[in-house]
PDB file of C-alpha atoms and ligand atoms in Angstrom:
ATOM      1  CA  UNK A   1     122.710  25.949 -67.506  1.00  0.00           C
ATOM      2  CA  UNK A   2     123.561  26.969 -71.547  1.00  0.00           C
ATOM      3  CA  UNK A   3     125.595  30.461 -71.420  1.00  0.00           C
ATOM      4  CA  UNK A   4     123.911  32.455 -74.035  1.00  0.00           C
ATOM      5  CA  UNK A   5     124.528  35.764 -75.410  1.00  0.00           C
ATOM      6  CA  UNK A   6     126.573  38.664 -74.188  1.00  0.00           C
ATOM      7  CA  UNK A   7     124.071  40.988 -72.590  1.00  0.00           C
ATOM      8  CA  UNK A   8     126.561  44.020 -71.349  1.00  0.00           C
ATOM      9  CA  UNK A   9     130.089  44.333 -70.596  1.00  0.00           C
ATOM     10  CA  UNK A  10     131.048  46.667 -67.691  1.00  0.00           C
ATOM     11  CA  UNK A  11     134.627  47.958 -66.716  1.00  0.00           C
ATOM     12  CA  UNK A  12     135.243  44.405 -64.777  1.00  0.00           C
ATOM     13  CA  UNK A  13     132.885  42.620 -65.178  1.00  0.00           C
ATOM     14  CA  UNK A  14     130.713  40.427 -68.700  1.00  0.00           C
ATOM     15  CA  UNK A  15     127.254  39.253 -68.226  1.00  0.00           C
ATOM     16  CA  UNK A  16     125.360  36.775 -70.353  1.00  0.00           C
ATOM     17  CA  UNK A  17     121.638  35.605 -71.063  1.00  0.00           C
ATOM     18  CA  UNK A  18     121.073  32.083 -70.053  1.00  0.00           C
ATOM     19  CA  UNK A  19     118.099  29.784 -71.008  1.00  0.00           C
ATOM     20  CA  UNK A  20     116.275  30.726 -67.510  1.00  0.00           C
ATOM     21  CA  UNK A  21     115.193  34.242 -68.102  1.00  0.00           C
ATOM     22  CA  UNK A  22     115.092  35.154 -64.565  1.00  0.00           C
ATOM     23  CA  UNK A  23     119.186  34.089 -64.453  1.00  0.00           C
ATOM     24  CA  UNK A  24     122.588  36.030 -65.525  1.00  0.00           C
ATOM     25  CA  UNK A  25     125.678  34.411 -65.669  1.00  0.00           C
ATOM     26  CA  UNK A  26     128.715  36.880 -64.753  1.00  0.00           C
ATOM     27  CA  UNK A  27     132.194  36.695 -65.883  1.00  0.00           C
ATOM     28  CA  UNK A  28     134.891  38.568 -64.255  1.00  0.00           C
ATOM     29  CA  UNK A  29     137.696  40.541 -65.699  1.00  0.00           C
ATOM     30  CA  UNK A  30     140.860  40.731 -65.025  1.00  0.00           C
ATOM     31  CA  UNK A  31     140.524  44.639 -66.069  1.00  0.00           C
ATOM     32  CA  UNK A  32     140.623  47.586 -63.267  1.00  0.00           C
ATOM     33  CA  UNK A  33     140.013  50.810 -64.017  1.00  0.00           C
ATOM     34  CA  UNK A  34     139.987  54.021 -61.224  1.00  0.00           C
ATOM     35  CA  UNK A  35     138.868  57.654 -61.576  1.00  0.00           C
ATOM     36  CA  UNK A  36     136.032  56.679 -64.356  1.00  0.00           C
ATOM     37  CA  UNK A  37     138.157  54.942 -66.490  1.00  0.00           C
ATOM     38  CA  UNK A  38     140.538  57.484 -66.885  1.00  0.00           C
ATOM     39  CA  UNK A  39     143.222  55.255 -65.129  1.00  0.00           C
ATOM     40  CA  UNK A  40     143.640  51.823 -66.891  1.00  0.00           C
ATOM     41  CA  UNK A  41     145.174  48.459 -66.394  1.00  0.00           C
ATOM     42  CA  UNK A  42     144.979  44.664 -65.597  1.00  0.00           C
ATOM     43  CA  UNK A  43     145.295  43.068 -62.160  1.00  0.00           C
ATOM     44  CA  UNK A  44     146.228  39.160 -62.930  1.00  0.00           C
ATOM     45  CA  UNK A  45     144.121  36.848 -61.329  1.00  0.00           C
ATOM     46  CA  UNK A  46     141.724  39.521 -60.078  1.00  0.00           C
ATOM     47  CA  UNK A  47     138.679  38.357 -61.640  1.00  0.00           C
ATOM     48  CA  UNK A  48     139.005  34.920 -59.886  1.00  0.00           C
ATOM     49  CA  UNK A  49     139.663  36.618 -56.545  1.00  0.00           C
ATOM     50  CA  UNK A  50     136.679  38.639 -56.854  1.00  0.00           C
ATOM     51  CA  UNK A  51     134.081  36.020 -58.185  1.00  0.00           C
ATOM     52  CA  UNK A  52     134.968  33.715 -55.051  1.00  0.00           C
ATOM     53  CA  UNK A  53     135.374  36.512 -52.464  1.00  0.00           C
ATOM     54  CA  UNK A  54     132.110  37.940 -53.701  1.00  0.00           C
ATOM     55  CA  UNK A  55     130.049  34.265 -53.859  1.00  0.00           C
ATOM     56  CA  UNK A  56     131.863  33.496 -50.457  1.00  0.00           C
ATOM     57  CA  UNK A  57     130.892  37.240 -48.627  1.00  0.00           C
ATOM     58  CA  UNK A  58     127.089  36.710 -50.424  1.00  0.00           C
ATOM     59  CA  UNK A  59     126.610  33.129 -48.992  1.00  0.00           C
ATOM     60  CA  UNK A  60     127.432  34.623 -45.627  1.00  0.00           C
ATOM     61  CA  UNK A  61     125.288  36.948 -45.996  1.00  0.00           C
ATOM     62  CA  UNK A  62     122.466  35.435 -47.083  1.00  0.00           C
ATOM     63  CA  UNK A  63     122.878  33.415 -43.428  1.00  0.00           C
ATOM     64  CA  UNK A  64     122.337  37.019 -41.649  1.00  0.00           C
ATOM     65  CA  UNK A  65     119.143  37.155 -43.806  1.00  0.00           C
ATOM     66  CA  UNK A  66     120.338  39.336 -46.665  1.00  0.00           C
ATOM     67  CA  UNK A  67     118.708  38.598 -49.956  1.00  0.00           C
ATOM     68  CA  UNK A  68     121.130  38.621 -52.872  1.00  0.00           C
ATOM     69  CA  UNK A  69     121.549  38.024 -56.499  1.00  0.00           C
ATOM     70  CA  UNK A  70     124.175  35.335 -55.516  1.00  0.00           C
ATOM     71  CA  UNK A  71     122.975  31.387 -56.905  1.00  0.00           C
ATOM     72  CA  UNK A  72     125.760  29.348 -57.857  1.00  0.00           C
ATOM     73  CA  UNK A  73     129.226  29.605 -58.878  1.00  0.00           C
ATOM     74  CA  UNK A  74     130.094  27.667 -62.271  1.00  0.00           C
ATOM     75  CA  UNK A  75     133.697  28.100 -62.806  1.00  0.00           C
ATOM     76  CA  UNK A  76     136.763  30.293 -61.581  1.00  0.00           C
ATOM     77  CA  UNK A  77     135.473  32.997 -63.210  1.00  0.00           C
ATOM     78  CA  UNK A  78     131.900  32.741 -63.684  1.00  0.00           C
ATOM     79  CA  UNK A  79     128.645  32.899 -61.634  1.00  0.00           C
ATOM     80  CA  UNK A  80     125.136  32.214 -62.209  1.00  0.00           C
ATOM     81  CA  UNK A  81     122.772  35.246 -60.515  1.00  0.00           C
ATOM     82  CA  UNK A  82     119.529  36.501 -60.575  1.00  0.00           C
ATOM     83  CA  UNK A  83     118.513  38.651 -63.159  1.00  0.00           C
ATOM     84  CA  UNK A  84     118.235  42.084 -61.583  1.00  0.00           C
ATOM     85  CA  UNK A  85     117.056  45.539 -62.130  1.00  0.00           C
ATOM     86  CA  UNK A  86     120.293  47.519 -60.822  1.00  0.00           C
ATOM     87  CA  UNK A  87     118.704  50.116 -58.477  1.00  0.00           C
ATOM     88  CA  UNK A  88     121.259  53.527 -60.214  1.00  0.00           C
ATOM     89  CA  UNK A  89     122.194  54.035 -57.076  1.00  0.00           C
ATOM     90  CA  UNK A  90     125.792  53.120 -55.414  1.00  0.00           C
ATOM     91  CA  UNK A  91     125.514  52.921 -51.460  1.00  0.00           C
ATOM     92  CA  UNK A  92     129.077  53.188 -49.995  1.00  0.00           C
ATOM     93  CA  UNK A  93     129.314  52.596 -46.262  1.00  0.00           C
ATOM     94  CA  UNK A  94     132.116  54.229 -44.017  1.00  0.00           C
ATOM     95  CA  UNK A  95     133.539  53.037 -40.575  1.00  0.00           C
ATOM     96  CA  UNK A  96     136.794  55.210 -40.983  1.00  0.00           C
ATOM     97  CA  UNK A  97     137.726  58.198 -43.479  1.00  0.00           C
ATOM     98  CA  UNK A  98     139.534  57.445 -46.328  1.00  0.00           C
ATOM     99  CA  UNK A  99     139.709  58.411 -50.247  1.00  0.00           C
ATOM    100  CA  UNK A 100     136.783  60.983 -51.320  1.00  0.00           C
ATOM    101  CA  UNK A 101     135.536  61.433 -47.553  1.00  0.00           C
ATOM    102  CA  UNK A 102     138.849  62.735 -46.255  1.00  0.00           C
ATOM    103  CA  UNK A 103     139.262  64.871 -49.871  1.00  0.00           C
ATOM    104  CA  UNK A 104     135.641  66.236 -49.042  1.00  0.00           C
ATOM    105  CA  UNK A 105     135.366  67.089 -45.668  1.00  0.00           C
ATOM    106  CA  UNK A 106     139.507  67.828 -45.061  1.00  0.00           C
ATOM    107  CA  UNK A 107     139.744  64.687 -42.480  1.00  0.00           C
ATOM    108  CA  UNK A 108     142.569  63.258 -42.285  1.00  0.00           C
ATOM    109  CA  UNK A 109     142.912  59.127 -43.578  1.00  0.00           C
ATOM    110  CA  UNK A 110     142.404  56.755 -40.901  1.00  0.00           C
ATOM    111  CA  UNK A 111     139.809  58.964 -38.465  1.00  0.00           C
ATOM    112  CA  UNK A 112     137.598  56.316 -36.716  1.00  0.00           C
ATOM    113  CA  UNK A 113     133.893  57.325 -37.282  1.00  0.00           C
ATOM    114  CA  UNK A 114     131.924  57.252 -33.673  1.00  0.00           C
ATOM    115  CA  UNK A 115     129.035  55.581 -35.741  1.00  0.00           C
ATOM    116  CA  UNK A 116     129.123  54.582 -39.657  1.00  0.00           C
ATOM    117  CA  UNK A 117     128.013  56.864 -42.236  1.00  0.00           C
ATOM    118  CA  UNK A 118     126.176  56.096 -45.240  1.00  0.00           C
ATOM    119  CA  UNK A 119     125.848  58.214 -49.089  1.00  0.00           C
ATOM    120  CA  UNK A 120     124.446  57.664 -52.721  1.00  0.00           C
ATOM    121  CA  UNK A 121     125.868  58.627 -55.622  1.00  0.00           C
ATOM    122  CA  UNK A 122     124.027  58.357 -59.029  1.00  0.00           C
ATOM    123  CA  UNK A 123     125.375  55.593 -60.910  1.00  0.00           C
ATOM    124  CA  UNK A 124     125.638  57.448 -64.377  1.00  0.00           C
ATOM    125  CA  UNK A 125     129.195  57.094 -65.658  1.00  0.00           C
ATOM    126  CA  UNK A 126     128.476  59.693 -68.295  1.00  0.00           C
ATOM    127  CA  UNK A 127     127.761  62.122 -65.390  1.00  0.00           C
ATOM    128  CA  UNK A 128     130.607  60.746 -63.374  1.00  0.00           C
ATOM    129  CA  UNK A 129     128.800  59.216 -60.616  1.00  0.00           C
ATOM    130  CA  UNK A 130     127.788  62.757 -58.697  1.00  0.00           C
ATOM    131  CA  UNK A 131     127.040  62.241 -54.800  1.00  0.00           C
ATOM    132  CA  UNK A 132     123.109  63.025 -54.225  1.00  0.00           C
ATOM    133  CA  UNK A 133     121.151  62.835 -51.246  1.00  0.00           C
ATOM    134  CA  UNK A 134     117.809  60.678 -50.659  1.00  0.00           C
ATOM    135  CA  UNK A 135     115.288  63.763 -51.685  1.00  0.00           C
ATOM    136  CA  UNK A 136     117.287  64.256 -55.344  1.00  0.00           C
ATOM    137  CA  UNK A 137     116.935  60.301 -55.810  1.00  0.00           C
ATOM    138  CA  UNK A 138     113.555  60.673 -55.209  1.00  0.00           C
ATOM    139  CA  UNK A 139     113.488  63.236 -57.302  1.00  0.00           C
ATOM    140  CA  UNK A 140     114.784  61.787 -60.192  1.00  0.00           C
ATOM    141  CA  UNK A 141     112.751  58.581 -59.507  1.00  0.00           C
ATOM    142  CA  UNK A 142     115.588  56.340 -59.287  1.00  0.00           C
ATOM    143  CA  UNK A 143     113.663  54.460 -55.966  1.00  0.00           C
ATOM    144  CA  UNK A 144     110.359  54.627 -53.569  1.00  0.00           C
ATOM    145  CA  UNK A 145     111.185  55.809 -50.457  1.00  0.00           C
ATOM    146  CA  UNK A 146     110.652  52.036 -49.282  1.00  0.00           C
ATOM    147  CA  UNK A 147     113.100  51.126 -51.553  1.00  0.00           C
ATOM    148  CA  UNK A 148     115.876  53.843 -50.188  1.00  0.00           C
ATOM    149  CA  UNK A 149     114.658  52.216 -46.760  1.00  0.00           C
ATOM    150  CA  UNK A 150     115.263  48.635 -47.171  1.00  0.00           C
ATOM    151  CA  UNK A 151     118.696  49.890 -48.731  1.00  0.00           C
ATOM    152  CA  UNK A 152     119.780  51.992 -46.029  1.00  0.00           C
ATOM    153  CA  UNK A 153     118.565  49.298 -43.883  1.00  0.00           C
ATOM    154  CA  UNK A 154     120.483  46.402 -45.638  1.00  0.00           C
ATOM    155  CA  UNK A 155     123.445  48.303 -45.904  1.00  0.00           C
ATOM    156  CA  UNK A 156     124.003  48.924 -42.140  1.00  0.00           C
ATOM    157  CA  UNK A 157     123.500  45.130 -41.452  1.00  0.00           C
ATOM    158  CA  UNK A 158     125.772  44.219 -44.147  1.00  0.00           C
ATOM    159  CA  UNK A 159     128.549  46.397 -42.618  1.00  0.00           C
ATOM    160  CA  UNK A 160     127.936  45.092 -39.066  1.00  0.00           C
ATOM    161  CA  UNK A 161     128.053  41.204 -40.623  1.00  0.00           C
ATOM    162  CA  UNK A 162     131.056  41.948 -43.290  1.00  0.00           C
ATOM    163  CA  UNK A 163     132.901  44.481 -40.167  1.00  0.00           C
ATOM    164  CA  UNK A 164     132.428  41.730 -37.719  1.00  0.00           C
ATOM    165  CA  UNK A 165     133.907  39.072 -40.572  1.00  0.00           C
ATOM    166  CA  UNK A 166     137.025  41.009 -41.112  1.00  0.00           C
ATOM    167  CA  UNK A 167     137.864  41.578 -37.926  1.00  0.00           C
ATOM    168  CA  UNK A 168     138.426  37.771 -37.642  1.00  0.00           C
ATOM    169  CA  UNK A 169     140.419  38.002 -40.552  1.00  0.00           C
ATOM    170  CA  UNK A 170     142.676  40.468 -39.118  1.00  0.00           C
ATOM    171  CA  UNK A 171     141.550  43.133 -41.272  1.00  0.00           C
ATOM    172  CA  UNK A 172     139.321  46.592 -40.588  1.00  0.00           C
ATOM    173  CA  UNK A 173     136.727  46.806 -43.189  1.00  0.00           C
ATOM    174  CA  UNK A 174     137.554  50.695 -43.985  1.00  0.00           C
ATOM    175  CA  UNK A 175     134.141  50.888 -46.491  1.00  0.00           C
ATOM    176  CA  UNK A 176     133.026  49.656 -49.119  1.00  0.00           C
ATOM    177  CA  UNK A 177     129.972  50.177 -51.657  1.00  0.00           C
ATOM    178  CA  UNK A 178     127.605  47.598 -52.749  1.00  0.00           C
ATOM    179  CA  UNK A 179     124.563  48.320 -55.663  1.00  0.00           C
ATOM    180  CA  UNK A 180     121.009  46.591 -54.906  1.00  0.00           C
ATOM    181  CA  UNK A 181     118.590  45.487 -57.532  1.00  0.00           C
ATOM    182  CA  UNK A 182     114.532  44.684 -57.660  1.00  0.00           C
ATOM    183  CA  UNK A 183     113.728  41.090 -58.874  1.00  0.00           C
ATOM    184  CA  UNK A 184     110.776  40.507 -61.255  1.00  0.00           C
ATOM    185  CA  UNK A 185     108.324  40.615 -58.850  1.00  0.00           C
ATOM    186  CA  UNK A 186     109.899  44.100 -57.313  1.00  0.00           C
ATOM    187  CA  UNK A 187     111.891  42.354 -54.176  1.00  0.00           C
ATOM    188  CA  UNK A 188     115.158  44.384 -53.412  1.00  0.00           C
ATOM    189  CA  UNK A 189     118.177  42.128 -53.147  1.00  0.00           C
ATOM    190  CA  UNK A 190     121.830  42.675 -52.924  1.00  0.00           C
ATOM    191  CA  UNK A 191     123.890  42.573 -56.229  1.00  0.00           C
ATOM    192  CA  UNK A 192     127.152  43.680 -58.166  1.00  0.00           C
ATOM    193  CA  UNK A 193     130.088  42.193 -56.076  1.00  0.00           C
ATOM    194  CA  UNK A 194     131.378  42.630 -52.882  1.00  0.00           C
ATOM    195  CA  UNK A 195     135.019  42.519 -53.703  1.00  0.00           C
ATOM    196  CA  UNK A 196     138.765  44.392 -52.850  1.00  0.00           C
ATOM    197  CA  UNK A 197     137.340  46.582 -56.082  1.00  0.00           C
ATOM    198  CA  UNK A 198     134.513  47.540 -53.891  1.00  0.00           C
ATOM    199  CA  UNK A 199     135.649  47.339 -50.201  1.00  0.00           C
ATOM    200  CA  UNK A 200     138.760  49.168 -48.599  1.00  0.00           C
ATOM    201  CA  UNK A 201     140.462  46.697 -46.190  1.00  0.00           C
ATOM    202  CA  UNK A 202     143.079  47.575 -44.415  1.00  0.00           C
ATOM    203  CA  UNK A 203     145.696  44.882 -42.130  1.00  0.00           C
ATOM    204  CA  UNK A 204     144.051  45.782 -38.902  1.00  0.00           C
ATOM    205  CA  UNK A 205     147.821  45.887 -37.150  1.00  0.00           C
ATOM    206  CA  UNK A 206     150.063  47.751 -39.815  1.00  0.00           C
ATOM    207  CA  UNK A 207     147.255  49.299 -41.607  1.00  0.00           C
ATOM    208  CA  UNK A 208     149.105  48.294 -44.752  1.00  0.00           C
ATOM    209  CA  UNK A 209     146.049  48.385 -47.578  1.00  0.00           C
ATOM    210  CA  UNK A 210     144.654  45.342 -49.037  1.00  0.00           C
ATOM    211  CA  UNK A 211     142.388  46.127 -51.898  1.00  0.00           C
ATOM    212  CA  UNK A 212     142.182  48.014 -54.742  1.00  0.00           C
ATOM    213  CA  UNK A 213     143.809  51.811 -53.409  1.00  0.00           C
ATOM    214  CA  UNK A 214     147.120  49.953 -54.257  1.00  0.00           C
ATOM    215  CA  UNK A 215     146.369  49.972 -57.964  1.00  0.00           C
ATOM    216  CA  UNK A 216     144.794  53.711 -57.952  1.00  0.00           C
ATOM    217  CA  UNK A 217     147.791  55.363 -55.691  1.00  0.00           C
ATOM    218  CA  UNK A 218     149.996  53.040 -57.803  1.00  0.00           C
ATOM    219  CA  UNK A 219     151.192  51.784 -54.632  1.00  0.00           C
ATOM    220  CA  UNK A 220     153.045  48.219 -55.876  1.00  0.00           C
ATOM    221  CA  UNK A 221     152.209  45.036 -54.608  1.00  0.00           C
ATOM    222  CA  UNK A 222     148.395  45.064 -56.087  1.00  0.00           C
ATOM    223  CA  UNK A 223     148.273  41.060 -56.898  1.00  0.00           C
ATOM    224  CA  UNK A 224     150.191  40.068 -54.222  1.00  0.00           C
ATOM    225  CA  UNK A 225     147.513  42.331 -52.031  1.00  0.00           C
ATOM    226  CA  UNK A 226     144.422  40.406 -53.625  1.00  0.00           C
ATOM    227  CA  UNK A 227     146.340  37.211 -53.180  1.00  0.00           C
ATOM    228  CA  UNK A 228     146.631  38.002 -49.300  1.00  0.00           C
ATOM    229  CA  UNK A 229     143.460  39.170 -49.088  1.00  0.00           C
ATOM    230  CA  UNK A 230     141.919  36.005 -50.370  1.00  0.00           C
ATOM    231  CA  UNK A 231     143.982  33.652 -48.433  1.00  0.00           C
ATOM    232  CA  UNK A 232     142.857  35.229 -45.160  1.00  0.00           C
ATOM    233  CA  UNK A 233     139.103  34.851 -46.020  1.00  0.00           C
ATOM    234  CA  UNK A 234     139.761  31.686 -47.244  1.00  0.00           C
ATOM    235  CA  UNK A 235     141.221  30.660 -43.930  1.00  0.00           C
ATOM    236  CA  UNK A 236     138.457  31.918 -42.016  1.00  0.00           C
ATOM    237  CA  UNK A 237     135.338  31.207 -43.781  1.00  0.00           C
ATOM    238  CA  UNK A 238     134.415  27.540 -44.263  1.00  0.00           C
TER     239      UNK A 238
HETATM  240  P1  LIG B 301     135.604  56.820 -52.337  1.00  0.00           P
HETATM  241  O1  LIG B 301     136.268  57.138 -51.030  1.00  0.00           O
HETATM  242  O2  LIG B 301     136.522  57.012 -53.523  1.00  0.00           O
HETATM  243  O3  LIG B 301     134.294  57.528 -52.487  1.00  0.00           O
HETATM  244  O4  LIG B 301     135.276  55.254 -52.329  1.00  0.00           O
HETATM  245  C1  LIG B 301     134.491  54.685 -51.313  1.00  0.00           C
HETATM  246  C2  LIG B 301     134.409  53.174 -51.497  1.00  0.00           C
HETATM  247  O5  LIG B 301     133.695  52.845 -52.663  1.00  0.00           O
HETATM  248  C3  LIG B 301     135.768  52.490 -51.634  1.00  0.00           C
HETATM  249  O6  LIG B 301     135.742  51.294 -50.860  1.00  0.00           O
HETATM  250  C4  LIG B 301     135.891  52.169 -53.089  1.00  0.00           C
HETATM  251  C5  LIG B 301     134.471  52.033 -53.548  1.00  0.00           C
HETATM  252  N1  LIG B 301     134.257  52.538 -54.903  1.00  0.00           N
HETATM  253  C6  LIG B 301     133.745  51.679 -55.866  1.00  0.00           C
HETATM  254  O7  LIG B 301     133.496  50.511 -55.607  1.00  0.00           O
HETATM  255  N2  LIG B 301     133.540  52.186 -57.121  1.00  0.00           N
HETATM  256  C7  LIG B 301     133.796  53.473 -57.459  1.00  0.00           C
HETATM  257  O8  LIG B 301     133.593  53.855 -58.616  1.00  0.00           O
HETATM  258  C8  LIG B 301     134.314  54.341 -56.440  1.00  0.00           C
HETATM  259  C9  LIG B 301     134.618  55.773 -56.753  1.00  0.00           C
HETATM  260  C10 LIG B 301     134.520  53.826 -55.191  1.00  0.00           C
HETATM  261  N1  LIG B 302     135.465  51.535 -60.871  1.00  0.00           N
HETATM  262  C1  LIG B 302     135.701  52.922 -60.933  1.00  0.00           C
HETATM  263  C2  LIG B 302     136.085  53.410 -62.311  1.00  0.00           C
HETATM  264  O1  LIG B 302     136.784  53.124 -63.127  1.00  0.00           O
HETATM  265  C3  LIG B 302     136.611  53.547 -60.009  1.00  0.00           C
HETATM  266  C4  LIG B 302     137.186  53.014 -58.775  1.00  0.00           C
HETATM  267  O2  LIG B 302     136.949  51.896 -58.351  1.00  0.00           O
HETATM  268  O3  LIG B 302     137.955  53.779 -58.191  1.00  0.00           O
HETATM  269  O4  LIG B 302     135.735  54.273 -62.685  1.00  0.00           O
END
């Protein structure tokens, strides 16, 4: 598979054009950034934890019968996918409240949820990603209300497979938010990365955070946290 030409380069993330024009290859970053940008720095070796986490989580998924972009991973760093349409939505999933939820709603960190809660925000970085609900996407046309079904759908049975996962890990999947995209022939699948970027994960014992919140609170330890987090899957998903 010939890597082609640079297509787009996001905050953490390069994709290229490859001779197959129905596959991307992605390159991760070492880059993080929080709060739109605003906050910016590198995390070493993140871009190689994320690629294999991702590939890994997406492979196990695709077991449960979750479609995703995932087809092959080439190198450390890079990962052939399926060229996508990136539904602008960005579909986080909450077992516990933490970061915006708790600022919101004045709920305290660590409150278990009874059931999981799910919420959109437009992915438009100029407008800062605002929360909207399913009428104002279909509003603005951004899916069909099949589409937003399928989603919401996929999205629950990704947190009950990736939740279940953790737990064997030792580690409470907090929430996390994934992006979908339409094929060529209109088929929603999974895309973007499922990653410590993406995904809070806290040690289910100590609580002690293991994924990206240590690099936006500028908590310390942010490789060594990606390094643990890695080993763990590693150790539990063959
Ligand atoms: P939030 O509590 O800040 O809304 O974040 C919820 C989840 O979504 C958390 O696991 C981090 C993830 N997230 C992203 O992947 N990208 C983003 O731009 C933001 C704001 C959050
Ligand atoms: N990726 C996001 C950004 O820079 C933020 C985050 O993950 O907190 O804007």
């Amino acid at each position: 598979m010939e890597k082609l030409q640079q297509l787009y380069e996001g905050k953490a993330k390069k994709v290229f054009a490859t001779d197959d024009p129905e596959l991307l290859i992605v390159d991760y970053k070492d880059d993080a950034t929080a709060f739109n940008g605003l906050k910016k720095g590198t995390i070493a070796g993140k871009g190689v934890i994320n690629n294999q986490m991702s590939n890994r989580l997406m492979a196990y998924l695709e077991k449960q019968g979750i479609p995703t972009h995932f087809v092959k991973e080439l190198s450390d760093r890079e990962t052939l996918v399926k060229k996508v349409s990136i539904v602008p939505l960005e579909v986080i999933v909450r077992n516990i409240a933490a970061g915006s939820f708790s600022k919101h709603y004045g709920v305290e960190e660590g409150v278990v949820f009874d059931q999981p809660t799910i919420e959109f925000s437009y992915k438009n970085d100029a407008l800062g990603d605002p929360l909207l609900n399913t009428y104002h996407a279909l509003a603005l046309k951004l899916a069909t209300p099949e589409e937003i079904k399928t989603i919401e759908d996929y999205s629950f049975r990704i947190n009950d497979a990736l939740k279940a996962f953790w737990l064997t890990c030792g580690v409470t999947l907090v929430d996390f938010k994934l992006e979908f995209g339409r094929l060529s022939d209109g088929t929603i699948v999974l895309a973007d990365e499922i990653s410590p970027d993406t995904s809070r994960l806290w040690d289910s014992k100590t609580h002690e955070k293991l994924d990206k919140d240590r690099f936006r609170r500028d908590l310390g330890g942010v490789e060594e946290a990606y390094a643990e987090i890695m080993k763990r899957l590693e150790a539990h998903l063959k």
